[in-house]
Amino acid sequence: MKRKLVSVLLVASMAASALVGCGSSSSGGGQTTGAVSADGVTTTSYGEYTKDDPYHLVFEYIEFYEQDDAARTAVQDALNDYMIENYQIEVEFLPVSYADYQTTTQLMLSGGDELDVIPIFYSYAPSWVNMGGIYDMTELLNTDDGAKIIEALGSEETAKVGSVNGVLFGFPANKESVELGGLCMRADICDELGLTEKYNLDAENSDTYTGKSIRWDEAEEIFAAVKEAYPNMYPLYLYNSSQYNRFTEFDTLVDSFGVIDLSEDRENTTVVNMFETEQYKEYVTMIADWYDKGYIYPDAATDTQGTATMMKAGNTFSYATAIKPGFLAEANSANGCECYCLYINPSDDGYLSTTNISFFDTGIANNSKDPEMAFKFISALYSDPTVYNLWQYGIEGVNYQVLDDGTAYFVDGEDGSNYAYHQNSGWCLGNQFQSYVWNDGTKTADYWDLLKSHNDWAYYPATYGFMWDSSDYSTEVTALTNAYETYRATLETGSEGSAKVQETLDALNEALYAAGLEDVMAAKQEQLDEWLATQ
């Protein structure tokens, strides 16, 4: 049974489309200090529940991989054996595909369908809040169940990062979120050219960040050496996908149309036009110079093949990418060759932006018949390993086994191509750090600890926690996106060459201002100032 994987690029591309909502803002109603369980009875402001009469909870989540229907039902039944006994909650799975997620959720929110716990993509949050579709969990956070979520996420600040216009709409997934990246390179060429020794690329756990990185202008020495040794090879593969976050330090404030420049002042709170900053100009000028020198794939502006295809074809030496612990094992498998990685960043630490943390969030639909019970289930997704492992991996001994080192893997006879049940979506919802580490050959038993340590190499900019609400500017944002896309690929792959960088930048900025950038930036600054005043 061949599994269908939804491309991570497609998931990331969701950020480019903002959903336009309607109606007035709603923060839900009937909030209390939360449900209290005693003697097998759970009482809330909305009702009373027992093992014989549990709360029926509809749990919507995105199913990124195909599952066997019968196996999913068996897992749901096993989860409910535990949930009813311990929480007086009966869970109904509502899996949706990525392709259907936005439309299905919006229709259910607006149509009053039975719905409790839902995934919320960050750019959809403002419009869903404004249409009255999302329950405000602010008061529920001040409960014992809320304390468990705060403990799992490490701070109240991070627990509240999924907020817009004062509404706490969702909690972020526990994952690596710091902006740290660099190059993934062919190991054989690194060995041949002395790069391995120079940069200590074959050190144990070399994909684990130690606090030291080189700068992108230094990487040119690597590209020059590769080009000299292999004139027909392209040292750096870029393609038609925006990667300025690998080369610059901006808090993009959701959509990049009005940003915070963090390159010189990490406490900066002034919204500026990214495309007029010296930082952005230096970045695209550097890329264009590399293009002129033959370091970059010549069809980069239109190419969509992807890094793995190009590495397997032997046409390129390296590509820019995010790096984290365990990266190399995944890269070796995907690229069909042994790889090394080298951290290359604008500075020796990264930063945590609201949208990096709050990519997908776990929230409550305002349709919920009992938000307190829905909140109790969310709390379990962050604090109860039994609940989380059942949802993610299925039934132990049936869908997975626990190995001697405490990691988990498929039962004998199953693997990634023929399993019956395996969600593998811990990066999306809840607290994956409480689950078993999945031993697929790319991770060790201490993997979650390594990811937590990876996040420690980040600072919190002054704008951390602010979410721009563009609902009243959807027309302008669409026009701005179209203007940006007209020039993005050629600018950010260097494909027009150094001689045309300034001309193209001028044309881009003219188009952006014509599309309403000044109004959007002013509104964003006003919202940010109002938010800062409450902190």
Coordinates of C-alpha atoms in Angstrom, one line a residue:
M1 CA 0.0 0.0 0.0
K2 CA 1.8 3.1 -1.3
R3 CA 1.5 6.1 1.0
K4 CA 0.7 9.6 -0.3
L5 CA 2.7 12.3 1.4
V6 CA 1.5 15.9 1.3
S7 CA 4.5 18.0 0.3
V8 CA 5.9 20.2 3.1
L9 CA 6.3 22.9 0.5
L10 CA 2.6 22.8 -0.1
V11 CA 1.9 23.1 3.6
A12 CA 4.3 26.0 3.9
S13 CA 2.7 27.7 0.9
M14 CA -0.5 28.0 2.9
A15 CA 1.1 31.1 4.4
A16 CA 0.7 32.9 1.1
S17 CA -3.1 32.8 1.1
A18 CA -5.0 34.7 3.8
L19 CA -8.5 33.6 4.4
V20 CA -11.0 36.4 4.4
G21 CA -13.6 36.1 7.2
C22 CA -16.8 38.0 7.9
G23 CA -18.8 39.1 10.9
S24 CA -17.8 40.6 14.2
S25 CA -15.2 39.5 16.7
S26 CA -16.3 36.9 19.3
S27 CA -14.4 35.6 22.2
G28 CA -16.8 32.9 23.1
G29 CA -18.9 32.8 26.3
G30 CA -19.6 31.0 29.5
Q31 CA -15.9 30.7 30.5
T32 CA -15.2 29.5 34.0
T33 CA -12.2 28.2 35.9
G34 CA -12.6 24.9 34.1
A35 CA -13.9 21.3 34.7
V36 CA -13.2 19.5 38.0
S37 CA -13.2 15.7 38.2
A38 CA -14.1 13.8 41.4
D39 CA -15.4 10.3 41.9
G40 CA -15.7 9.6 38.2
V41 CA -17.8 12.7 37.6
T42 CA -16.7 15.8 35.7
T43 CA -18.7 18.9 36.1
T44 CA -18.4 22.1 34.0
S45 CA -20.4 25.2 33.5
Y46 CA -22.2 23.4 30.7
G47 CA -23.0 20.0 32.0
E48 CA -22.1 16.9 34.1
Y49 CA -20.4 13.8 32.6
T50 CA -19.6 10.3 33.8
K51 CA -18.2 7.1 32.3
D52 CA -21.7 6.1 31.4
D53 CA -22.6 9.4 29.9
P54 CA -19.3 11.0 28.6
Y55 CA -19.0 14.2 26.7
H56 CA -18.9 13.5 23.0
L57 CA -16.0 15.5 21.5
V58 CA -15.3 16.0 17.8
F59 CA -11.5 16.3 17.1
E60 CA -10.6 17.6 13.7
Y61 CA -7.0 17.2 12.6
I62 CA -5.1 17.2 9.3
E63 CA -4.2 13.7 8.1
F64 CA -1.1 14.2 6.0
Y65 CA -0.7 10.5 5.2
E66 CA -3.3 7.9 4.1
Q67 CA -4.5 5.6 6.9
D68 CA -6.4 2.4 6.9
D69 CA -10.0 3.2 7.9
A70 CA -10.5 0.1 10.0
A71 CA -7.2 0.7 11.8
R72 CA -8.1 4.3 12.5
T73 CA -11.4 3.2 14.0
A74 CA -9.6 0.6 16.2
V75 CA -7.3 3.4 17.4
Q76 CA -10.2 5.7 18.1
D77 CA -11.9 2.9 20.1
A78 CA -8.7 2.2 22.1
L79 CA -8.3 5.9 22.8
N80 CA -11.8 6.1 24.1
D81 CA -11.3 3.2 26.4
Y82 CA -8.8 5.4 28.1
M83 CA -10.5 8.8 27.6
I84 CA -13.9 7.8 29.0
E85 CA -12.3 6.1 32.1
N86 CA -10.0 9.0 32.9
Y87 CA -11.6 12.1 31.4
Q88 CA -15.2 11.2 30.8
I89 CA -14.7 12.2 27.2
E90 CA -15.6 10.2 24.1
V91 CA -13.5 11.3 21.1
E92 CA -14.7 11.2 17.6
F93 CA -11.9 11.5 15.0
L94 CA -12.5 13.9 12.2
P95 CA -9.5 13.6 9.9
V96 CA -9.4 16.0 6.9
S97 CA -6.9 16.1 4.1
Y98 CA -4.6 19.1 3.7
A99 CA -6.4 20.0 0.4
D100 CA -9.8 20.1 2.2
Y101 CA -8.7 21.5 5.5
Q102 CA -9.3 25.2 4.9
T103 CA -12.7 24.9 3.2
T104 CA -14.0 22.1 5.4
T105 CA -13.2 24.0 8.6
Q106 CA -14.5 27.3 7.5
L107 CA -17.8 25.7 6.4
M108 CA -18.2 23.9 9.7
L109 CA -17.4 27.0 11.7
S110 CA -19.9 29.1 9.8
G111 CA -22.5 26.4 9.6
G112 CA -22.7 25.5 13.3
D113 CA -21.6 21.9 12.8
E114 CA -20.7 19.8 15.8
L115 CA -17.0 20.6 16.3
D116 CA -14.7 21.0 19.3
V117 CA -10.9 20.8 18.9
I118 CA -9.4 22.1 15.6
P119 CA -6.1 22.9 14.0
I120 CA -5.7 26.6 13.2
F121 CA -3.2 27.7 10.6
Y122 CA -1.8 31.1 11.8
S123 CA -2.8 33.1 8.7
Y124 CA -6.4 31.9 9.0
A125 CA -6.7 32.8 12.7
P126 CA -7.6 36.5 12.4
S127 CA -10.5 36.0 10.0
W128 CA -11.8 32.9 11.9
V129 CA -11.7 35.0 15.1
N130 CA -13.4 37.9 13.4
M131 CA -16.2 35.7 12.0
G132 CA -16.9 34.5 15.5
G133 CA -15.7 31.0 14.8
I134 CA -13.0 30.6 17.5
Y135 CA -13.4 30.3 21.2
D136 CA -11.2 32.6 23.4
M137 CA -9.2 30.4 25.8
T138 CA -7.7 33.2 27.9
E139 CA -9.6 32.5 31.1
L140 CA -9.3 28.8 30.7
L141 CA -5.5 29.2 30.7
N142 CA -5.7 30.1 34.4
T143 CA -6.7 26.6 35.4
D144 CA -4.9 23.4 36.4
D145 CA -5.4 22.2 32.8
G146 CA -4.0 25.5 31.5
A147 CA -1.0 25.1 33.8
K148 CA -0.1 21.8 32.2
I149 CA -0.1 23.5 28.8
I150 CA 2.1 26.3 30.0
E151 CA 4.5 23.7 31.6
A152 CA 4.7 21.8 28.4
L153 CA 5.4 24.9 26.2
G154 CA 8.0 26.3 28.7
S155 CA 6.5 29.7 29.4
E156 CA 3.2 31.6 29.6
E157 CA 4.6 33.8 26.9
T158 CA 4.8 31.0 24.4
A159 CA 1.5 29.5 25.6
K160 CA -0.1 32.9 24.6
V161 CA 1.7 33.3 21.3
G162 CA -1.4 32.1 19.4
S163 CA -3.3 35.3 20.1
V164 CA -4.8 38.0 17.9
N165 CA -6.8 41.1 19.0
G166 CA -6.7 39.9 22.6
V167 CA -8.2 36.5 21.7
L168 CA -6.2 33.4 22.7
F169 CA -7.2 31.3 19.7
G170 CA -4.7 28.4 20.0
F171 CA -1.6 26.8 21.4
P172 CA 1.5 26.1 19.3
A173 CA 2.9 22.7 18.7
N174 CA 6.1 21.8 20.6
K175 CA 8.7 21.6 17.9
E176 CA 12.0 23.2 16.8
S177 CA 11.2 26.8 15.9
V178 CA 14.4 28.8 15.9
E179 CA 15.7 30.2 12.6
L180 CA 19.1 28.5 12.1
G181 CA 20.2 27.3 8.8
G182 CA 23.1 26.9 6.3
L183 CA 24.2 24.6 3.6
C184 CA 23.7 20.9 2.9
M185 CA 26.6 19.7 0.8
R186 CA 27.9 16.6 -0.9
A187 CA 30.3 14.9 1.5
D188 CA 32.6 13.4 -1.2
I189 CA 33.4 16.8 -2.7
C190 CA 33.9 18.3 0.7
D191 CA 36.4 15.6 1.5
E192 CA 38.2 16.0 -1.9
L193 CA 38.5 19.8 -1.5
G194 CA 39.7 19.9 2.1
L195 CA 36.4 21.5 3.3
T196 CA 35.7 18.6 5.7
E197 CA 38.9 19.2 7.6
K198 CA 38.7 23.0 7.4
Y199 CA 35.2 23.2 8.9
N200 CA 35.2 20.0 10.9
L201 CA 32.3 18.7 8.9
D202 CA 32.6 15.0 9.9
A203 CA 32.5 15.7 13.6
E204 CA 30.0 13.6 15.6
N205 CA 26.6 15.2 15.7
S206 CA 27.7 17.9 13.3
D207 CA 24.1 18.8 12.7
T208 CA 23.7 19.9 16.3
Y209 CA 24.3 23.6 16.7
T210 CA 27.2 24.6 19.0
G211 CA 26.8 28.4 18.8
K212 CA 29.2 29.0 16.0
S213 CA 28.5 29.6 12.4
I214 CA 30.1 31.4 9.4
R215 CA 28.6 34.2 7.4
W216 CA 27.2 33.9 4.0
D217 CA 29.9 36.1 2.4
E218 CA 32.4 33.6 3.7
A219 CA 30.5 30.8 1.9
E220 CA 31.6 32.3 -1.4
E221 CA 35.1 30.7 -0.8
I222 CA 33.4 27.3 -0.8
F223 CA 31.5 28.0 -4.0
A224 CA 34.6 29.3 -5.7
A225 CA 36.6 26.2 -4.8
V226 CA 33.8 23.9 -6.1
K227 CA 33.4 25.8 -9.3
E228 CA 37.1 25.6 -10.0
A229 CA 37.3 21.9 -9.4
Y230 CA 34.0 21.1 -11.2
P231 CA 33.3 23.8 -13.9
N232 CA 30.1 22.1 -15.1
M233 CA 28.6 21.8 -11.6
Y234 CA 26.5 24.5 -9.9
P235 CA 27.8 25.0 -6.4
L236 CA 24.5 26.3 -5.0
Y237 CA 21.0 25.2 -6.0
L238 CA 18.3 27.8 -5.6
Y239 CA 14.9 27.3 -7.1
N240 CA 11.6 29.1 -7.4
S241 CA 10.9 29.4 -3.7
S242 CA 11.5 32.3 -1.4
Q243 CA 14.4 31.7 1.0
Y244 CA 15.3 35.2 2.2
N245 CA 14.8 34.0 5.8
R246 CA 18.0 31.9 5.3
F247 CA 20.0 35.0 4.5
T248 CA 18.5 37.8 6.5
E249 CA 17.1 38.7 9.9
F250 CA 13.6 40.1 9.7
D251 CA 10.4 39.5 11.8
T252 CA 8.1 39.4 8.8
L253 CA 5.0 40.1 10.9
V254 CA 3.0 37.4 9.1
D255 CA 3.1 38.5 5.5
S256 CA 6.4 40.5 4.8
F257 CA 4.6 43.7 3.8
G258 CA 5.9 45.8 6.6
V259 CA 8.6 44.0 8.7
I260 CA 10.9 44.5 11.7
D261 CA 14.6 44.7 10.8
L262 CA 16.5 42.8 13.5
S263 CA 19.9 43.0 11.9
E264 CA 21.1 45.9 14.0
D265 CA 18.5 46.4 16.8
R266 CA 16.9 43.3 18.4
E267 CA 14.6 45.5 20.4
N268 CA 13.4 47.3 17.2
T269 CA 9.6 47.8 17.0
T270 CA 9.5 50.1 13.9
V271 CA 7.7 48.7 10.9
V272 CA 9.7 49.3 7.7
N273 CA 9.5 48.2 4.0
M274 CA 11.7 45.2 3.8
F275 CA 12.4 45.7 0.2
E276 CA 13.9 49.2 0.9
T277 CA 16.3 48.0 3.7
E278 CA 20.0 47.8 3.2
Q279 CA 19.9 44.2 4.6
Y280 CA 17.6 43.0 1.8
K281 CA 19.5 44.9 -0.9
E282 CA 22.8 43.4 0.3
Y283 CA 21.2 39.9 0.2
V284 CA 19.9 40.1 -3.4
T285 CA 23.1 41.8 -4.6
M286 CA 25.2 39.0 -3.1
I287 CA 22.9 36.4 -4.8
A288 CA 23.1 38.2 -8.1
D289 CA 26.9 38.3 -7.9
W290 CA 27.0 34.6 -7.3
Y291 CA 24.6 34.0 -10.2
D292 CA 27.0 36.1 -12.5
K293 CA 29.9 33.9 -11.4
G294 CA 28.1 30.7 -12.3
Y295 CA 27.6 29.5 -8.8
I296 CA 23.8 29.3 -9.0
Y297 CA 21.6 27.0 -11.1
P298 CA 20.8 29.1 -14.2
D299 CA 17.1 28.1 -14.3
A300 CA 16.6 28.9 -10.6
A301 CA 13.9 31.5 -11.2
T302 CA 11.6 29.0 -12.9
D303 CA 12.8 25.6 -11.5
T304 CA 10.6 23.6 -9.2
Q305 CA 12.5 20.2 -9.3
G306 CA 13.5 20.4 -5.6
T307 CA 16.7 19.8 -3.8
A308 CA 16.6 16.0 -3.6
T309 CA 16.1 15.6 -7.4
M310 CA 19.0 17.9 -8.1
M311 CA 21.3 16.3 -5.6
K312 CA 20.5 12.8 -6.9
A313 CA 21.2 13.9 -10.4
G314 CA 24.6 15.1 -9.4
N315 CA 24.0 18.6 -10.9
T316 CA 24.6 20.6 -7.7
F317 CA 27.0 20.6 -4.8
S318 CA 24.8 22.3 -2.1
Y319 CA 21.6 24.0 -1.2
A320 CA 20.5 26.4 1.5
T321 CA 18.2 24.9 4.1
A322 CA 17.1 24.9 7.7
I323 CA 19.3 22.7 9.9
K324 CA 18.5 20.9 13.1
P325 CA 19.6 17.8 15.1
G326 CA 18.9 14.7 13.0
F327 CA 19.0 16.7 9.8
L328 CA 21.9 14.8 8.2
A329 CA 20.3 11.3 8.4
E330 CA 17.2 12.7 6.7
A331 CA 19.2 14.5 4.1
N332 CA 21.3 11.4 3.3
S333 CA 18.2 9.4 2.7
A334 CA 16.4 12.0 0.7
N335 CA 19.4 13.0 -1.5
G336 CA 20.7 9.5 -2.2
C337 CA 24.3 10.4 -1.1
E338 CA 26.2 11.2 2.0
C339 CA 26.0 14.8 3.0
Y340 CA 27.6 17.3 5.4
C341 CA 26.0 20.4 6.8
L342 CA 27.5 23.7 7.7
Y343 CA 25.7 26.3 9.8
I344 CA 25.7 29.7 8.0
N345 CA 23.7 32.5 9.6
P346 CA 23.7 36.3 9.7
S347 CA 24.6 36.0 13.4
D348 CA 25.6 33.3 15.9
D349 CA 22.1 32.9 17.3
G350 CA 18.7 32.8 15.8
Y351 CA 15.4 34.4 16.8
L352 CA 11.9 33.2 17.6
S353 CA 9.1 34.9 15.6
T354 CA 5.4 34.6 16.3
T355 CA 4.7 32.8 13.1
N356 CA 7.6 30.3 13.4
I357 CA 6.2 29.3 16.8
S358 CA 2.5 29.7 16.0
F359 CA 2.6 27.9 12.6
F360 CA -0.3 25.5 13.4
D361 CA -2.2 25.9 16.7
T362 CA -4.6 23.8 18.6
G363 CA -7.8 25.6 19.4
I364 CA -11.5 25.3 20.1
A365 CA -14.4 26.0 17.7
N366 CA -17.0 28.3 19.0
N367 CA -19.5 25.6 18.0
S368 CA -18.3 23.5 20.9
K369 CA -21.1 22.5 23.2
D370 CA -18.7 22.4 26.1
P371 CA -15.4 24.4 25.6
E372 CA -14.2 23.4 29.1
M373 CA -14.2 19.7 28.1
A374 CA -12.6 20.6 24.8
F375 CA -10.0 22.5 26.7
K376 CA -9.5 19.4 29.0
F377 CA -8.8 17.3 25.8
I378 CA -6.3 19.9 24.5
S379 CA -4.5 19.9 27.9
A380 CA -4.2 16.1 27.5
L381 CA -2.6 16.5 24.1
Y382 CA 0.1 18.5 25.9
S383 CA 0.4 16.6 29.1
D384 CA -0.7 13.0 28.8
P385 CA 1.7 10.7 26.8
T386 CA -0.9 7.9 26.6
V387 CA -3.4 10.1 24.8
Y388 CA -0.7 11.5 22.5
N389 CA 1.0 8.2 21.6
L390 CA -2.4 6.6 20.8
W391 CA -3.4 9.4 18.5
Q392 CA 0.0 9.6 16.8
Y393 CA 1.2 6.0 16.7
G394 CA -1.8 3.9 17.4
I395 CA -2.0 0.8 19.6
E396 CA 1.2 -0.6 21.0
G397 CA 1.8 -4.1 19.8
V398 CA -0.6 -3.6 16.9
N399 CA 0.6 -0.5 15.1
Y400 CA 4.0 0.0 16.8
Q401 CA 6.4 -1.5 19.2
V402 CA 8.6 0.0 21.8
L403 CA 12.3 -0.9 21.3
D404 CA 14.9 -1.7 23.9
D405 CA 16.3 1.9 23.9
G406 CA 12.8 3.3 24.6
T407 CA 12.2 4.5 21.1
A408 CA 9.3 3.3 18.9
Y409 CA 8.9 1.7 15.5
F410 CA 6.5 -0.2 13.3
V411 CA 5.5 -3.7 14.3
D412 CA 7.3 -6.5 12.5
G413 CA 6.1 -6.8 8.9
E414 CA 5.2 -3.1 8.6
D415 CA 7.3 -0.1 7.5
G416 CA 6.7 3.3 6.0
S417 CA 5.2 1.8 2.8
N418 CA 2.6 -0.6 4.2
Y419 CA 1.6 0.5 7.7
A420 CA -2.1 0.6 8.7
Y421 CA -1.9 3.5 11.1
H422 CA 0.8 6.1 11.7
Q423 CA -0.1 9.9 11.8
N424 CA 3.5 11.3 12.0
S425 CA 2.1 14.9 12.5
G426 CA 3.5 15.8 15.9
W427 CA 5.0 18.9 14.5
C428 CA 1.5 20.2 13.8
L429 CA -0.5 19.8 17.0
G430 CA 0.1 19.2 20.7
N431 CA 3.2 18.3 22.5
Q432 CA 5.3 15.8 20.5
F433 CA 8.0 16.0 23.1
Q434 CA 5.9 13.7 25.4
S435 CA 5.7 11.0 22.8
Y436 CA 8.1 8.2 21.9
V437 CA 10.9 9.1 19.6
W438 CA 10.2 7.4 16.3
N439 CA 13.2 5.3 15.5
D440 CA 13.1 5.5 11.7
G441 CA 16.9 5.6 11.4
T442 CA 17.2 9.4 11.5
K443 CA 16.7 10.0 15.2
T444 CA 18.2 8.8 18.5
A445 CA 16.5 8.3 21.8
D446 CA 17.6 11.7 23.0
Y447 CA 16.1 13.5 19.9
W448 CA 13.5 15.5 21.8
D449 CA 16.2 16.8 24.2
L450 CA 18.3 17.8 21.2
L451 CA 15.4 19.7 19.7
K452 CA 14.7 21.5 22.9
S453 CA 18.4 22.5 23.1
H454 CA 18.2 23.7 19.5
N455 CA 15.5 26.2 20.5
D456 CA 17.8 27.5 23.3
W457 CA 20.0 29.2 20.6
A458 CA 17.4 31.9 20.0
Y459 CA 16.5 35.3 21.3
Y460 CA 13.0 36.7 21.7
P461 CA 12.5 40.0 19.7
A462 CA 10.3 42.7 21.2
T463 CA 7.6 41.7 18.7
Y464 CA 7.4 38.1 19.8
G465 CA 3.7 37.3 20.4
F466 CA 2.3 40.0 18.1
M467 CA -0.1 38.7 15.4
W468 CA -1.0 41.1 12.6
D469 CA -4.7 41.1 11.7
S470 CA -4.9 41.8 8.0
S471 CA -8.7 41.1 7.7
D472 CA -9.5 44.7 6.8
Y473 CA -6.7 44.8 4.2
S474 CA -7.3 41.6 2.3
T475 CA -7.6 43.4 -1.0
E476 CA -4.3 45.3 -0.5
V477 CA -2.5 42.1 0.7
T478 CA -3.6 40.3 -2.4
A479 CA -2.4 43.1 -4.6
L480 CA 0.9 43.3 -2.7
T481 CA 1.4 39.6 -3.0
N482 CA 0.9 39.8 -6.8
A483 CA 3.3 42.7 -7.0
Y484 CA 5.9 40.8 -5.0
E485 CA 5.5 37.6 -7.0
T486 CA 6.1 39.6 -10.2
Y487 CA 9.7 40.2 -9.2
R488 CA 10.5 37.8 -6.4
A489 CA 11.9 34.8 -8.3
T490 CA 14.4 36.9 -10.3
L491 CA 15.5 39.0 -7.4
E492 CA 15.9 36.2 -4.9
T493 CA 17.7 33.8 -7.2
G494 CA 19.9 36.4 -8.7
S495 CA 18.7 35.5 -12.1
E496 CA 18.7 39.1 -13.6
G497 CA 22.3 39.6 -12.6
S498 CA 24.1 42.3 -10.6
A499 CA 23.6 45.0 -13.3
K500 CA 19.8 44.9 -12.8
V501 CA 19.4 44.5 -9.1
Q502 CA 18.7 48.2 -8.4
E503 CA 16.4 48.5 -11.4
T504 CA 14.4 45.5 -10.3
L505 CA 14.3 46.6 -6.7
D506 CA 13.0 50.1 -7.8
A507 CA 10.3 48.4 -10.0
L508 CA 9.3 46.2 -7.1
N509 CA 9.0 49.0 -4.6
E510 CA 7.0 51.2 -7.1
A511 CA 4.6 48.3 -7.6
L512 CA 4.3 47.7 -3.9
Y513 CA 3.5 51.3 -3.0
A514 CA 1.0 51.4 -5.9
A515 CA -0.7 48.3 -4.4
G516 CA -1.2 50.0 -1.0
L517 CA 1.9 49.1 1.0
E518 CA 2.0 52.5 2.8
D519 CA -1.5 51.9 4.2
V520 CA -0.8 48.3 5.2
M521 CA 2.4 49.3 7.0
A522 CA 0.6 52.1 8.9
A523 CA -2.1 49.8 10.0
K524 CA 0.4 47.2 11.0
Q525 CA 2.4 49.7 13.0
E526 CA -0.8 50.9 14.7
Q527 CA -1.8 47.4 15.7
L528 CA 1.7 46.6 16.9
D529 CA 1.9 49.8 19.0
E530 CA -1.5 49.0 20.6
W531 CA -0.2 45.4 21.4
L532 CA 3.0 46.7 22.8
A533 CA 1.1 49.0 25.2
T534 CA -0.6 46.0 26.7
Q535 CA 2.6 44.0 27.3

